[in-house]
Amino acid sequence: MREKIAILLDEIHRFEAESKDQLEAFRIKYLSKKGLIPALFDNFKQVLPEERKEIGKLLNELKQKAQEIIELQQECFAETTQKKIKIDTSLPAITFSGGRHPLSIVRREINSIFERQGFVIAEGPEIEDDFHNFSALNFPADHPARDMQDTFFIHKYPDVALRTHTSSVQVRVMEQGKLPVRIIAPGRVFRNEAISARAHCIFHQVEGLYIDKDVSFADLKQTLYYFAREFFGVETKIRFRPSYFPFTETSAEMDVSCNICGGKGCNICKYSGWVEILGCGMVDPNVLEACGIDSNIYSGYAFGMGIERITMMKYQINDLRLFFENDLRFLKQFETLV
Ligand code: DAH
């Protein structure tokens, strides 16, 4: 009797039903009136009186185990059938919880401010050739300005690189020849720089370009003034300083009055009251010509700014690396913004 119980117990333990029918067959085999376990109970009368206590206990345990296994496996099948019924394809999708990345928030805001002024979004590839990233933008070969950009070249292809600025999109748009042009190009750029609180090898820029007849520096100033007031607040002042970029002539850098101290002087603006936010200028006639545009008829302006930089200014973030670490304690602070 003891061996029989042990054999059945072993069989029961190893049983795994693959279907409801198999489970029912198992129940019939072991627990139905004519099943193996009731048969053992029938034989119980033959057990010697001194062994009855122990054998009785083992028998009860066997029965209990068989019942338990059936119940447990029944649950599995019940669950899958229930799940099948629960799928209702007409239900609205589950809403995603979480927020936008601060760089996305700012990029969307910049896009919106320029879209309101008639600009449309343009895109270009992140892997660029020398012509679009440099030559067409009036960087002569061996010109020291190329060194300023710490380019990542593609191994074995000296002509192919990761774009170092979104100015390459200017060229891509202009060479299509559809005038006038009024675009902004937000995107990722790459430079071989050591990562620190103020620099990263991947960052984001927005390029702006307007080409038409009779475009002047005054148009550029007005467009950027509108941007600065919309983005940093109506009290914001702007100023332009002369600068140099190969692709613009005249070239300038634009500062905004410090949005932290309102221009009085603080450690963010290094007590000057001003913070530099972008480079800009009138598109150099050489660039227009390289893109097939007659510089005697058309003129234009361009500008470029770093998204990280103005995001740091707007939200008083002091370490650029935070944007790339995906630390939820940082990201959650932007959850409520759109
Ligand atoms: N491409 C420049 C850079 O990455 C930024 C820039 C400066 C863009 C002046 C412009 C411009 O369009 O006119 O540093």
GROMACS .gro file of C-alpha atoms and ligand atoms in nm:
model
  352
    1MET     CA    1   0.000   0.000   0.000
    2ARG     CA    2   0.275   0.238   0.097
    3GLU     CA    3   0.455   0.188  -0.236
    4LYS     CA    4   0.137   0.236  -0.434
    5ILE     CA    5   0.070   0.564  -0.256
    6ALA     CA    6   0.427   0.676  -0.321
    7ILE     CA    7   0.399   0.592  -0.694
    8LEU     CA    8   0.072   0.779  -0.733
    9LEU     CA    9   0.204   1.075  -0.540
   10ASP     CA   10   0.500   1.092  -0.772
   11GLU     CA   11   0.279   1.072  -1.082
   12ILE     CA   12   0.054   1.344  -0.950
   13HIS     CA   13   0.346   1.575  -0.877
   14ARG     CA   14   0.480   1.538  -1.226
   15PHE     CA   15   0.150   1.596  -1.398
   16GLU     CA   16   0.109   1.911  -1.606
   17ALA     CA   17  -0.205   1.949  -1.811
   18GLU     CA   18  -0.172   2.102  -2.155
   19SER     CA   19  -0.545   2.140  -2.200
   20LYS     CA   20  -0.865   2.142  -2.004
   21ASP     CA   21  -0.948   1.797  -2.146
   22GLN     CA   22  -0.622   1.653  -2.018
   23LEU     CA   23  -0.698   1.792  -1.675
   24GLU     CA   24  -1.042   1.634  -1.677
   25ALA     CA   25  -0.890   1.300  -1.783
   26PHE     CA   26  -0.650   1.332  -1.489
   27ARG     CA   27  -0.938   1.395  -1.251
   28ILE     CA   28  -1.125   1.090  -1.380
   29LYS     CA   29  -0.815   0.871  -1.359
   30TYR     CA   30  -0.730   0.959  -1.002
   31LEU     CA   31  -1.036   1.096  -0.824
   32SER     CA   32  -1.359   0.975  -0.990
   33LYS     CA   33  -1.559   0.704  -0.813
   34LYS     CA   34  -1.375   0.433  -1.001
   35GLY     CA   35  -1.047   0.623  -0.996
   36LEU     CA   36  -0.715   0.505  -0.853
   37ILE     CA   37  -0.731   0.697  -0.526
   38PRO     CA   38  -1.085   0.586  -0.427
   39ALA     CA   39  -0.972   0.231  -0.515
   40LEU     CA   40  -0.696   0.264  -0.258
   41PHE     CA   41  -0.950   0.382  -0.001
   42ASP     CA   42  -1.154   0.072  -0.080
   43ASN     CA   43  -0.850  -0.142  -0.004
   44PHE     CA   44  -0.798   0.036   0.327
   45LYS     CA   45  -0.995  -0.236   0.507
   46GLN     CA   46  -0.713  -0.476   0.436
   47VAL     CA   47  -0.453  -0.259   0.605
   48LEU     CA   48  -0.326  -0.399   0.935
   49PRO     CA   49  -0.475  -0.217   1.234
   50GLU     CA   50  -0.136  -0.098   1.361
   51GLU     CA   51  -0.061   0.061   1.024
   52ARG     CA   52  -0.399   0.223   0.970
   53LYS     CA   53  -0.317   0.551   1.135
   54GLU     CA   54  -0.012   0.613   0.921
   55ILE     CA   55  -0.155   0.478   0.594
   56GLY     CA   56  -0.479   0.669   0.650
   57LYS     CA   57  -0.281   0.988   0.684
   58LEU     CA   58  -0.082   0.918   0.366
   59LEU     CA   59  -0.399   0.838   0.172
   60ASN     CA   60  -0.567   1.158   0.280
   61GLU     CA   61  -0.260   1.357   0.187
   62LEU     CA   62  -0.255   1.192  -0.157
   63LYS     CA   63  -0.617   1.278  -0.220
   64GLN     CA   64  -0.571   1.630  -0.101
   65LYS     CA   65  -0.265   1.677  -0.323
   66ALA     CA   66  -0.453   1.549  -0.630
   67GLN     CA   67  -0.738   1.791  -0.559
   68GLU     CA   68  -0.499   2.078  -0.508
   69ILE     CA   69  -0.323   2.012  -0.837
   70ILE     CA   70  -0.651   2.004  -1.024
   71GLU     CA   71  -0.767   2.330  -0.866
   72LEU     CA   72  -0.439   2.503  -0.936
   73GLN     CA   73  -0.425   2.398  -1.301
   74GLN     CA   74  -0.793   2.476  -1.349
   75GLU     CA   75  -0.714   2.832  -1.246
   76CYS     CA   76  -0.455   2.862  -1.522
   77PHE     CA   77  -0.703   2.760  -1.787
   78ALA     CA   78  -0.975   2.972  -1.640
   79GLU     CA   79  -0.743   3.273  -1.644
   80THR     CA   80  -0.654   3.240  -2.012
   81THR     CA   81  -1.015   3.202  -2.120
   82GLN     CA   82  -1.106   3.503  -1.910
   83LYS     CA   83  -0.821   3.702  -2.062
   84LYS     CA   84  -0.940   3.617  -2.411
   85ILE     CA   85  -1.284   3.745  -2.331
   86LYS     CA   86  -1.141   4.061  -2.173
   87ILE     CA   87  -0.973   4.186  -2.493
   88ASP     CA   88  -1.204   4.451  -2.628
   89THR     CA   89  -1.054   4.608  -2.937
   90SER     CA   90  -1.310   4.888  -2.935
   91LEU     CA   91  -1.174   5.029  -2.607
   92PRO     CA   92  -0.967   5.350  -2.631
   93ALA     CA   93  -0.590   5.295  -2.601
   94ILE     CA   94  -0.433   5.297  -2.256
   95THR     CA   95  -0.298   5.645  -2.199
   96PHE     CA   96   0.077   5.681  -2.162
   97SER     CA   97   0.192   5.834  -1.838
   98GLY     CA   98   0.510   6.037  -1.819
   99GLY     CA   99   0.629   6.365  -1.957
  100ARG     CA  100   0.830   6.515  -2.236
  101HIS     CA  101   1.203   6.560  -2.212
  102PRO     CA  102   1.296   6.924  -2.137
  103LEU     CA  103   1.480   6.947  -2.470
  104SER     CA  104   1.166   6.834  -2.653
  105ILE     CA  105   0.958   7.086  -2.464
  106VAL     CA  106   1.192   7.368  -2.563
  107ARG     CA  107   1.233   7.249  -2.922
  108ARG     CA  108   0.856   7.246  -2.964
  109GLU     CA  109   0.829   7.591  -2.813
  110ILE     CA  110   1.098   7.731  -3.047
  111ASN     CA  111   0.926   7.567  -3.345
  112SER     CA  112   0.597   7.720  -3.247
  113ILE     CA  113   0.738   8.072  -3.205
  114PHE     CA  114   0.896   8.067  -3.550
  115GLU     CA  115   0.599   7.894  -3.712
  116ARG     CA  116   0.388   8.187  -3.595
  117GLN     CA  117   0.623   8.408  -3.798
  118GLY     CA  118   0.576   8.204  -4.115
  119PHE     CA  119   0.873   7.965  -4.087
  120VAL     CA  120   0.832   7.599  -4.181
  121ILE     CA  121   1.029   7.307  -4.037
  122ALA     CA  122   1.303   7.154  -4.254
  123GLU     CA  123   1.516   6.846  -4.196
  124GLY     CA  124   1.845   6.712  -4.320
  125PRO     CA  125   2.060   6.403  -4.261
  126GLU     CA  126   2.277   6.363  -3.950
  127ILE     CA  127   2.548   6.197  -4.159
  128GLU     CA  128   2.666   6.466  -4.399
  129ASP     CA  129   2.922   6.518  -4.670
  130ASP     CA  130   3.189   6.783  -4.676
  131PHE     CA  131   2.999   6.993  -4.932
  132HIS     CA  132   2.685   7.042  -4.721
  133ASN     CA  133   2.857   7.073  -4.383
  134PHE     CA  134   3.153   7.288  -4.494
  135SER     CA  135   3.235   7.375  -4.857
  136ALA     CA  136   2.898   7.517  -4.961
  137LEU     CA  137   2.896   7.718  -4.638
  138ASN     CA  138   3.211   7.896  -4.747
  139PHE     CA  139   3.460   7.700  -4.536
  140PRO     CA  140   3.754   7.672  -4.780
  141ALA     CA  141   3.959   7.351  -4.758
  142ASP     CA  142   4.227   7.384  -4.486
  143HIS     CA  143   4.051   7.688  -4.343
  144PRO     CA  144   4.112   7.709  -3.967
  145ALA     CA  145   3.738   7.755  -3.908
  146ARG     CA  146   3.699   7.384  -3.982
  147ASP     CA  147   3.910   7.305  -3.676
  148MET     CA  148   3.670   7.502  -3.459
  149GLN     CA  149   3.412   7.233  -3.519
  150ASP     CA  150   3.594   6.918  -3.393
  151THR     CA  151   3.443   6.697  -3.658
  152PHE     CA  152   3.372   6.323  -3.625
  153PHE     CA  153   3.466   6.176  -3.961
  154ILE     CA  154   3.337   5.841  -4.080
  155HIS     CA  155   3.627   5.595  -4.078
  156LYS     CA  156   3.785   5.551  -4.424
  157TYR     CA  157   3.554   5.814  -4.581
  158PRO     CA  158   3.726   6.153  -4.536
  159ASP     CA  159   3.442   6.321  -4.724
  160VAL     CA  160   3.169   6.193  -4.490
  161ALA     CA  161   3.112   6.315  -4.133
  162LEU     CA  162   2.851   6.354  -3.863
  163ARG     CA  163   2.713   6.703  -3.912
  164THR     CA  164   2.872   6.953  -3.678
  165HIS     CA  165   2.587   7.202  -3.708
  166THR     CA  166   2.237   7.227  -3.851
  167SER     CA  167   2.361   7.495  -4.094
  168SER     CA  168   2.402   7.203  -4.337
  169VAL     CA  169   2.022   7.200  -4.370
  170GLN     CA  170   2.041   7.556  -4.514
  171VAL     CA  171   2.236   7.417  -4.806
  172ARG     CA  172   2.002   7.123  -4.857
  173VAL     CA  173   1.700   7.354  -4.869
  174MET     CA  174   1.857   7.623  -5.088
  175GLU     CA  175   1.984   7.379  -5.349
  176GLN     CA  176   1.625   7.265  -5.408
  177GLY     CA  177   1.583   7.607  -5.571
  178LYS     CA  178   1.234   7.689  -5.442
  179LEU     CA  179   1.234   8.056  -5.346
  180PRO     CA  180   1.159   8.233  -5.122
  181VAL     CA  181   1.287   8.018  -4.834
  182ARG     CA  182   1.176   8.062  -4.474
  183ILE     CA  183   1.275   7.758  -4.269
  184ILE     CA  184   1.391   7.650  -3.929
  185ALA     CA  185   1.581   7.325  -3.890
  186PRO     CA  186   1.595   7.172  -3.542
  187GLY     CA  187   1.819   6.869  -3.503
  188ARG     CA  188   2.102   6.675  -3.346
  189VAL     CA  189   2.463   6.769  -3.408
  190PHE     CA  190   2.792   6.603  -3.317
  191ARG     CA  191   3.134   6.731  -3.215
  192ASN     CA  192   3.438   6.556  -3.083
  193GLU     CA  193   3.443   6.738  -2.750
  194ALA     CA  194   3.521   6.619  -2.400
  195ILE     CA  195   3.201   6.576  -2.199
  196SER     CA  196   3.164   6.826  -1.914
  197ALA     CA  197   2.898   7.035  -1.742
  198ARG     CA  198   2.911   7.280  -2.034
  199ALA     CA  199   2.990   7.062  -2.337
  200HIS     CA  200   2.883   6.731  -2.488
  201CYS     CA  201   2.969   6.539  -2.803
  202ILE     CA  202   2.599   6.524  -2.900
  203PHE     CA  203   2.374   6.826  -2.869
  204HIS     CA  204   2.089   7.003  -3.044
  205GLN     CA  205   2.063   7.316  -3.251
  206VAL     CA  206   1.799   7.510  -3.436
  207GLU     CA  207   1.900   7.675  -3.760
  208GLY     CA  208   1.694   7.952  -3.918
  209LEU     CA  209   1.709   8.076  -4.277
  210TYR     CA  210   1.516   8.338  -4.470
  211ILE     CA  211   1.598   8.407  -4.837
  212ASP     CA  212   1.398   8.648  -5.051
  213LYS     CA  213   1.440   8.973  -5.239
  214ASP     CA  214   1.541   9.272  -5.023
  215VAL     CA  215   1.592   9.089  -4.693
  216SER     CA  216   1.782   9.311  -4.452
  217PHE     CA  217   1.953   9.292  -4.114
  218ALA     CA  218   1.656   9.484  -3.971
  219ASP     CA  219   1.429   9.190  -4.064
  220LEU     CA  220   1.665   8.956  -3.881
  221LYS     CA  221   1.665   9.174  -3.571
  222GLN     CA  222   1.287   9.194  -3.561
  223THR     CA  223   1.243   8.818  -3.600
  224LEU     CA  224   1.491   8.743  -3.322
  225TYR     CA  225   1.353   9.015  -3.096
  226TYR     CA  226   1.007   8.857  -3.125
  227PHE     CA  227   1.160   8.518  -3.047
  228ALA     CA  228   1.347   8.643  -2.738
  229ARG     CA  229   1.038   8.812  -2.590
  230GLU     CA  230   0.814   8.513  -2.656
  231PHE     CA  231   1.065   8.264  -2.516
  232PHE     CA  232   1.216   8.450  -2.219
  233GLY     CA  233   0.940   8.701  -2.143
  234VAL     CA  234   0.825   9.043  -2.267
  235GLU     CA  235   1.076   9.234  -2.055
  236THR     CA  236   1.368   9.072  -2.242
  237LYS     CA  237   1.613   9.302  -2.421
  238ILE     CA  238   1.848   9.197  -2.700
  239ARG     CA  239   2.181   9.325  -2.827
  240PHE     CA  240   2.405   9.232  -3.118
  241ARG     CA  241   2.785   9.211  -3.117
  242PRO     CA  242   2.997   9.181  -3.432
  243SER     CA  243   3.133   8.832  -3.490
  244TYR     CA  244   3.267   8.601  -3.758
  245PHE     CA  245   3.116   8.298  -3.932
  246PRO     CA  246   3.235   8.184  -4.277
  247PHE     CA  247   2.877   8.160  -4.407
  248THR     CA  248   2.752   8.505  -4.307
  249GLU     CA  249   2.864   8.857  -4.388
  250THR     CA  250   2.779   9.063  -4.178
  251SER     CA  251   2.803   8.824  -3.883
  252ALA     CA  252   2.685   8.883  -3.528
  253GLU     CA  253   2.619   8.717  -3.196
  254MET     CA  254   2.303   8.798  -3.010
  255ASP     CA  255   2.280   8.839  -2.632
  256VAL     CA  256   1.962   8.854  -2.428
  257SER     CA  257   1.928   9.036  -2.100
  258CYS     CA  258   1.983   8.783  -1.822
  259ASN     CA  259   1.649   8.626  -1.735
  260ILE     CA  260   1.772   8.532  -1.388
  261CYS     CA  261   1.867   8.877  -1.256
  262GLY     CA  262   1.676   9.082  -1.514
  263GLY     CA  263   2.002   9.242  -1.630
  264LYS     CA  264   2.126   9.360  -1.290
  265GLY     CA  265   2.415   9.112  -1.280
  266CYS     CA  266   2.444   8.764  -1.124
  267ASN     CA  267   2.671   8.462  -1.145
  268ILE     CA  268   2.476   8.315  -1.441
  269CYS     CA  269   2.552   8.620  -1.659
  270LYS     CA  270   2.892   8.663  -1.494
  271TYR     CA  271   2.772   8.999  -1.360
  272SER     CA  272   2.742   9.146  -1.710
  273GLY     CA  273   2.361   9.139  -1.725
  274TRP     CA  274   2.376   8.971  -2.070
  275VAL     CA  275   2.389   8.611  -2.192
  276GLU     CA  276   2.492   8.507  -2.542
  277ILE     CA  277   2.235   8.279  -2.704
  278LEU     CA  278   2.295   8.261  -3.078
  279GLY     CA  279   2.500   8.336  -3.387
  280CYS     CA  280   2.348   8.504  -3.690
  281GLY     CA  281   2.410   8.722  -3.993
  282MET     CA  282   2.335   8.798  -4.355
  283VAL     CA  283   2.394   8.494  -4.574
  284ASP     CA  284   2.729   8.536  -4.754
  285PRO     CA  285   2.678   8.577  -5.133
  286ASN     CA  286   2.928   8.290  -5.182
  287VAL     CA  287   2.687   8.057  -5.001
  288LEU     CA  288   2.393   8.166  -5.216
  289GLU     CA  289   2.597   8.109  -5.532
  290ALA     CA  290   2.723   7.767  -5.413
  291CYS     CA  291   2.357   7.668  -5.376
  292GLY     CA  292   2.261   7.798  -5.720
  293ILE     CA  293   2.090   8.122  -5.606
  294ASP     CA  294   2.161   8.450  -5.784
  295SER     CA  295   2.308   8.675  -5.515
  296ASN     CA  296   2.240   8.986  -5.725
  297ILE     CA  297   1.866   8.926  -5.692
  298TYR     CA  298   1.832   8.749  -5.359
  299SER     CA  299   1.960   8.812  -5.010
  300GLY     CA  300   1.885   8.652  -4.677
  301TYR     CA  301   1.964   8.605  -4.314
  302ALA     CA  302   2.048   8.301  -4.106
  303PHE     CA  303   2.080   8.223  -3.739
  304GLY     CA  304   2.170   7.924  -3.526
  305MET     CA  305   2.126   7.848  -3.158
  306GLY     CA  306   2.192   7.562  -2.919
  307ILE     CA  307   1.880   7.410  -2.765
  308GLU     CA  308   2.063   7.284  -2.454
  309ARG     CA  309   2.197   7.630  -2.382
  310ILE     CA  310   1.866   7.812  -2.386
  311THR     CA  311   1.695   7.527  -2.199
  312MET     CA  312   1.960   7.561  -1.926
  313MET     CA  313   1.897   7.934  -1.913
  314LYS     CA  314   1.522   7.905  -1.904
  315TYR     CA  315   1.504   7.638  -1.633
  316GLN     CA  316   1.826   7.727  -1.449
  317ILE     CA  317   1.994   7.395  -1.514
  318ASN     CA  318   2.365   7.409  -1.438
  319ASP     CA  319   2.494   7.081  -1.583
  320LEU     CA  320   2.442   6.980  -1.945
  321ARG     CA  321   2.502   6.612  -1.870
  322LEU     CA  322   2.167   6.596  -1.690
  323PHE     CA  323   1.991   6.600  -2.029
  324PHE     CA  324   2.147   6.270  -2.127
  325GLU     CA  325   2.140   6.070  -1.804
  326ASN     CA  326   1.767   5.990  -1.798
  327ASP     CA  327   1.755   6.034  -1.421
  328LEU     CA  328   1.386   6.029  -1.332
  329ARG     CA  329   1.438   6.271  -1.042
  330PHE     CA  330   1.548   6.527  -1.301
  331LEU     CA  331   1.296   6.441  -1.574
  332LYS     CA  332   0.995   6.432  -1.341
  333GLN     CA  333   1.034   6.803  -1.274
  334PHE     CA  334   0.923   6.870  -1.633
  335GLU     CA  335   0.628   6.629  -1.630
  336THR     CA  336   0.362   6.894  -1.601
  337LEU     CA  337   0.498   7.105  -1.888
  338VAL     CA  338   0.390   7.033  -2.245
  339DAH     N1  339   2.651   7.701  -3.726
  339DAH     C1  340   2.697   7.785  -3.616
  339DAH     C2  341   2.758   7.698  -3.506
  339DAH     O1  342   2.727   7.582  -3.502
  339DAH     C3  343   2.585   7.866  -3.559
  339DAH     C4  344   2.541   7.972  -3.654
  339DAH     C5  345   2.601   8.095  -3.648
  339DAH     C6  346   2.443   7.947  -3.749
  339DAH     C7  347   2.563   8.196  -3.734
  339DAH     C8  348   2.405   8.048  -3.836
  339DAH     C9  349   2.467   8.173  -3.829
  339DAH     O2  350   2.313   8.030  -3.930
  339DAH     O3  351   2.427   8.270  -3.913
  339DAH     O4  352   2.831   7.745  -3.427
   0.00000   0.00000   0.00000
